[in-house]
PDB file of C-alpha atoms in Angstrom:
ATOM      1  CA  UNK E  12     -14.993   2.675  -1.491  1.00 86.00           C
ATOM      2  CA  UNK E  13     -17.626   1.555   1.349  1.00 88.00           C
ATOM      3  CA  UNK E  14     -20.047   4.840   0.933  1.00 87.00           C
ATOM      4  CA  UNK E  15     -20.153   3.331  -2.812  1.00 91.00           C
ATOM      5  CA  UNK E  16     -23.272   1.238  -3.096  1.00 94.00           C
ATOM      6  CA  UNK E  17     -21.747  -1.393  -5.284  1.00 94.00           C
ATOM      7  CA  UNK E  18     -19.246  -2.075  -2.650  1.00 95.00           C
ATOM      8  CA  UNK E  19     -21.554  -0.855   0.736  1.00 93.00           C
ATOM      9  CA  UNK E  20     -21.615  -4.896   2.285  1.00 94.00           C
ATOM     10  CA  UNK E  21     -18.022  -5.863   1.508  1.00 95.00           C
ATOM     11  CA  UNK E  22     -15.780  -5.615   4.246  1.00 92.00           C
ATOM     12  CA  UNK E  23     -12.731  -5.587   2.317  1.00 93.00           C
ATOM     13  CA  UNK E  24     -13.677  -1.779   0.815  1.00 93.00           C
ATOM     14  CA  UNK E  25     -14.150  -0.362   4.226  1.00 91.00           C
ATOM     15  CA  UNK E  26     -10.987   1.046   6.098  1.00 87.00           C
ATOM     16  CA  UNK E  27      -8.341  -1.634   6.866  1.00 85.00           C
ATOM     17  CA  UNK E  28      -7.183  -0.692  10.763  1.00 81.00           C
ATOM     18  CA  UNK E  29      -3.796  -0.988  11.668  1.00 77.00           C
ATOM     19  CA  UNK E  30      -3.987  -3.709  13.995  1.00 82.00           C
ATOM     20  CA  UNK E  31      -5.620  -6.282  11.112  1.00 87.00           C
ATOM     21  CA  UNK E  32      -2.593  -8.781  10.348  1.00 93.00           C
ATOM     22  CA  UNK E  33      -4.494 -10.597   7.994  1.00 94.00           C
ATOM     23  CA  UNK E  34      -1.753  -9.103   5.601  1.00 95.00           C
ATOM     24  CA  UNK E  35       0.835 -11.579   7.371  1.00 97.00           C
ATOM     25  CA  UNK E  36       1.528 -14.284   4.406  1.00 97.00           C
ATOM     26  CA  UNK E  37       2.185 -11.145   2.370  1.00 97.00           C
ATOM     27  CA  UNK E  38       4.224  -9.302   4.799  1.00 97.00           C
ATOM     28  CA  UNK E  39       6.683 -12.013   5.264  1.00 98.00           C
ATOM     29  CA  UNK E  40       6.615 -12.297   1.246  1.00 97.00           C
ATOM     30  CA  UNK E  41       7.471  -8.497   1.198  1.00 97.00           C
ATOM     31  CA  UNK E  42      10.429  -8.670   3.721  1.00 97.00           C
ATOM     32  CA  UNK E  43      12.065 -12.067   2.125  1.00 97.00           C
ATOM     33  CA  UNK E  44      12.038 -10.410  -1.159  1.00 96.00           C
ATOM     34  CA  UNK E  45      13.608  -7.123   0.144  1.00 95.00           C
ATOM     35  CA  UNK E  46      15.971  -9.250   1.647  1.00 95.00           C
ATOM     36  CA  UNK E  47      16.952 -11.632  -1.345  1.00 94.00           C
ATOM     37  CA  UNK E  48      16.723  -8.501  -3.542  1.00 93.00           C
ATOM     38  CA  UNK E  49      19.538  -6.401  -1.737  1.00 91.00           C
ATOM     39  CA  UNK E  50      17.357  -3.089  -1.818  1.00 91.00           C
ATOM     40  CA  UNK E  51      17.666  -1.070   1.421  1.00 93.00           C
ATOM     41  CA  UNK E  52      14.053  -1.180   1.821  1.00 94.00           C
ATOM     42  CA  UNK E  53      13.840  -2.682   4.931  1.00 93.00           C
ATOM     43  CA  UNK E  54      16.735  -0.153   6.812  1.00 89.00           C
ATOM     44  CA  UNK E  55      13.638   1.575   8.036  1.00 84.00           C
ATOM     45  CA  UNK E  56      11.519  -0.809  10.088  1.00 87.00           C
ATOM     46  CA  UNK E  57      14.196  -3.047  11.523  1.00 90.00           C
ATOM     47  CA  UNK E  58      14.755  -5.528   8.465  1.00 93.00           C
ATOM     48  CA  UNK E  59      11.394  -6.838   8.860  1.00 96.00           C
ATOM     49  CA  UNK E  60       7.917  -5.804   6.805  1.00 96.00           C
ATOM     50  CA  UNK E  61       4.832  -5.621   9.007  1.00 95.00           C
ATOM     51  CA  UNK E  62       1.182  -7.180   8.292  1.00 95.00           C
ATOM     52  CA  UNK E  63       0.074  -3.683   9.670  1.00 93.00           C
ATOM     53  CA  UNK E  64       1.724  -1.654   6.659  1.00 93.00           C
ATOM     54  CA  UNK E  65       0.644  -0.378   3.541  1.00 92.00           C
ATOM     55  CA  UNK E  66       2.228  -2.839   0.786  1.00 94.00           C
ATOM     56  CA  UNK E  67       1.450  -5.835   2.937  1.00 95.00           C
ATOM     57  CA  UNK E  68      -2.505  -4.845   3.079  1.00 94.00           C
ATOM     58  CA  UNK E  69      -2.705  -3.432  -0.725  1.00 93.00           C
ATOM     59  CA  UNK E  70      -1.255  -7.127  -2.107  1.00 95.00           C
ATOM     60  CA  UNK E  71      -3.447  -8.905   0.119  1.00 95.00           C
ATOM     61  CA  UNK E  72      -6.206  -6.866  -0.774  1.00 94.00           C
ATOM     62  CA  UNK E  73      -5.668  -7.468  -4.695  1.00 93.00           C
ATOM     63  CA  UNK E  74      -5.252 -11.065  -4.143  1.00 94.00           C
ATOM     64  CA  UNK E  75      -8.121 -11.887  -1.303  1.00 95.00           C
ATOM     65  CA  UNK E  76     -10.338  -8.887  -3.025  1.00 95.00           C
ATOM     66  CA  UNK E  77      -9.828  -8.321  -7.059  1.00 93.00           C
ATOM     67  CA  UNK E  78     -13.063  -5.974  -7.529  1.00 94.00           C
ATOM     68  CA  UNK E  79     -12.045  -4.193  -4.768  1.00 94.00           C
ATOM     69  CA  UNK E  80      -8.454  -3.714  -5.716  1.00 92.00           C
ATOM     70  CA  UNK E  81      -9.441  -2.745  -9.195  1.00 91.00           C
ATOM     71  CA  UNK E  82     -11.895  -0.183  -8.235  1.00 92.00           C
ATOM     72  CA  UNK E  83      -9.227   1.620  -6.180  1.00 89.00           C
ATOM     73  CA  UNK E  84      -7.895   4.502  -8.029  1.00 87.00           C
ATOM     74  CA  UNK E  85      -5.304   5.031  -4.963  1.00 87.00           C
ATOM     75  CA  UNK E  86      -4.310   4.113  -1.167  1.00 88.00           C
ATOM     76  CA  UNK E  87      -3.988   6.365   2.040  1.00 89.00           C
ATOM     77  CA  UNK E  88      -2.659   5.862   5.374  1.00 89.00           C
ATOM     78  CA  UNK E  89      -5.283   7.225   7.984  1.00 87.00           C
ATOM     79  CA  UNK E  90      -2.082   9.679   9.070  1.00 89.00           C
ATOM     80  CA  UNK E  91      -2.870  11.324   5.890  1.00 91.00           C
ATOM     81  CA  UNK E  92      -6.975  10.988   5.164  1.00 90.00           C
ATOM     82  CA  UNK E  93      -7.643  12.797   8.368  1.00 92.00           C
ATOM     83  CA  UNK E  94      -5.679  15.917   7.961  1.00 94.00           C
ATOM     84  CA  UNK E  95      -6.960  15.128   4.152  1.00 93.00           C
ATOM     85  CA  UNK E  96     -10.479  15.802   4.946  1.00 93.00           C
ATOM     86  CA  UNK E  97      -9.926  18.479   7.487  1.00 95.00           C
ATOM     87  CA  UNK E  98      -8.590  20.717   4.404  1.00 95.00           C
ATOM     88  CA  UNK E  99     -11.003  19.518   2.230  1.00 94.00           C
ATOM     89  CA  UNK E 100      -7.896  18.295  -0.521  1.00 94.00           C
ATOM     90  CA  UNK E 101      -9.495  14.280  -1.008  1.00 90.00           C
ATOM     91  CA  UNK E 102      -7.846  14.490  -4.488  1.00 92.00           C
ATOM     92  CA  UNK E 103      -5.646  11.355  -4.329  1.00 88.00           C
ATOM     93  CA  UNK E 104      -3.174  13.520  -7.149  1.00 89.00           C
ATOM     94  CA  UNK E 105      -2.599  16.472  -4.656  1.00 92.00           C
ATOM     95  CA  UNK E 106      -3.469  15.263  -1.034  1.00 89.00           C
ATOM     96  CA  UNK E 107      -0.137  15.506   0.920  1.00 88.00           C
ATOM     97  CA  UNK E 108       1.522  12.572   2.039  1.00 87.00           C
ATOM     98  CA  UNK E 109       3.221  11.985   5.224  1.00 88.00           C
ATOM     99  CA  UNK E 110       7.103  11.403   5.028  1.00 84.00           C
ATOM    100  CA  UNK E 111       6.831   9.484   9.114  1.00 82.00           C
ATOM    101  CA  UNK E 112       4.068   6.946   7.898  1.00 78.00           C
ATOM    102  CA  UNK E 113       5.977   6.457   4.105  1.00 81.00           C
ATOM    103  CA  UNK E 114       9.114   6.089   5.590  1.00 81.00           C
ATOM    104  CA  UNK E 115       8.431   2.448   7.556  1.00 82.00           C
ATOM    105  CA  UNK E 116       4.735   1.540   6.112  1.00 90.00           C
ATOM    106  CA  UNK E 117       5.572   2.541   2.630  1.00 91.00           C
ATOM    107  CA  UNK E 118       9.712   1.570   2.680  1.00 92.00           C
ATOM    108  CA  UNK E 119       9.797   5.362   1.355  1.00 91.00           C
ATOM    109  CA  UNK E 120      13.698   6.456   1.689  1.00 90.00           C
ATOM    110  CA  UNK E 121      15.921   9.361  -0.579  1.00 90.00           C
ATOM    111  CA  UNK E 122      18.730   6.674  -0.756  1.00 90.00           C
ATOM    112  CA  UNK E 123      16.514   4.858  -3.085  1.00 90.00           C
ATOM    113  CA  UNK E 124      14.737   7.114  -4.834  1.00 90.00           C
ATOM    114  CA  UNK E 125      11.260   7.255  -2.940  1.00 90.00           C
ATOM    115  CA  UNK E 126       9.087   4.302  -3.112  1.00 89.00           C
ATOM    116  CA  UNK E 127      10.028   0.816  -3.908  1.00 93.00           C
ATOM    117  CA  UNK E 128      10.522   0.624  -7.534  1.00 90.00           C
ATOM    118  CA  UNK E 129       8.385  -0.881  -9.949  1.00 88.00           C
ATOM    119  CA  UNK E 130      10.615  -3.987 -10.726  1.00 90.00           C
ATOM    120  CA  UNK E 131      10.684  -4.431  -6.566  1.00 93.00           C
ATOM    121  CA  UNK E 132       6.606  -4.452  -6.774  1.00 91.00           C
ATOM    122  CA  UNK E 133       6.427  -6.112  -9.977  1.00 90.00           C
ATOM    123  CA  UNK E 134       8.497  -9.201  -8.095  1.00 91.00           C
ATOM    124  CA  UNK E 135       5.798  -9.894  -5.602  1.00 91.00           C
ATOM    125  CA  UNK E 136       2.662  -9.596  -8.513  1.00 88.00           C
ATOM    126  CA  UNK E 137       3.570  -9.450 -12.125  1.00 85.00           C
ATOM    127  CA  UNK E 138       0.295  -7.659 -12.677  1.00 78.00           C
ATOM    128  CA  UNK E 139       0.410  -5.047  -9.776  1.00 75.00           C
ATOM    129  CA  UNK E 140       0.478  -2.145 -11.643  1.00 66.00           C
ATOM    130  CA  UNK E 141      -2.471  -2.142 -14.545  1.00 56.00           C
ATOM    131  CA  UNK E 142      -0.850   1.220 -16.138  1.00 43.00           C
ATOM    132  CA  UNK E 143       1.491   3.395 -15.693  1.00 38.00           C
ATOM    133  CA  UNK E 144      -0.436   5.967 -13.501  1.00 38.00           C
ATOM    134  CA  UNK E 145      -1.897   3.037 -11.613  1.00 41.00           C
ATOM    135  CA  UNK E 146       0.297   4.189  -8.759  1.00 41.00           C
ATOM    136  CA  UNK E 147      -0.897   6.882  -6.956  1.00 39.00           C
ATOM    137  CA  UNK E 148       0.904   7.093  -3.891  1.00 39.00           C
ATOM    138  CA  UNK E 149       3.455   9.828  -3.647  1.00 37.00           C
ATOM    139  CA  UNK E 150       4.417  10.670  -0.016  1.00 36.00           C
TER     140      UNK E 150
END
């Protein structure tokens, strides 16, 4: 998003590292409603959602940064952009997804089906998903 020149100056479209917890308010949002909604989601990361990980950053990003958020056709984890670019597959639709990083950062897990569900996401932003291919984030 940063190499576009609409969004070159804001810091929110550049990469989000790891180590930014400014996802925290969100995180602790994420984990109380895994935990209130009996979904297994957590079973991965020891019961508690991290400001580091991917769901945590996305909804603070679409809450602290709207234009940003809704210019973003999809999210990667830096596990997968790097290999990504070394193979020269960017296309969000076919790049390859890392089941390590999806199984904590994403709450990815086969008991469940994958990825959260929909209703799960829906719970923490009635508007998160814009249409139905709005979620682009297979592992």
């Amino acid at each position: 998003m940063a190499l576009h020149p609409e969004f070159r100056d804001n810091l929110s479209a550049h990469a989000w590292l790891w180590k930014d917890h400014t996802s925290f308010a969100e995180a602790a949002e994420i984990t109380e409603k895994a935990r209130r909604s009996g979904e297994r989601y957590l079973t991965k990361c020891g019961g508690v959602y991290s400001s580091e990980w991917y769901w945590s950053k996305i909804l603070h990003c679409k809450r602290t940064a709207p234009k940003v958020f809704d210019a973003a056709y999809a999210w990667v984890e830096l596990a997968d952009f790097i290999p990504a670019c070394i193979t020269g597959n960017l296309d969000p639709k076919t790049l390859p997804r890392g089941i390590c990083a999806a199984g904590h950062k994403a709450m990815y897990g086969e008991l469940w089906g994958g990825l959260p569900d929909k209703r799960f996401l829906r719970a923490l932003d009635p508007r998160w998903f814009r249409s139905p291919s709005t979620m682009q984030c297979p592992p």
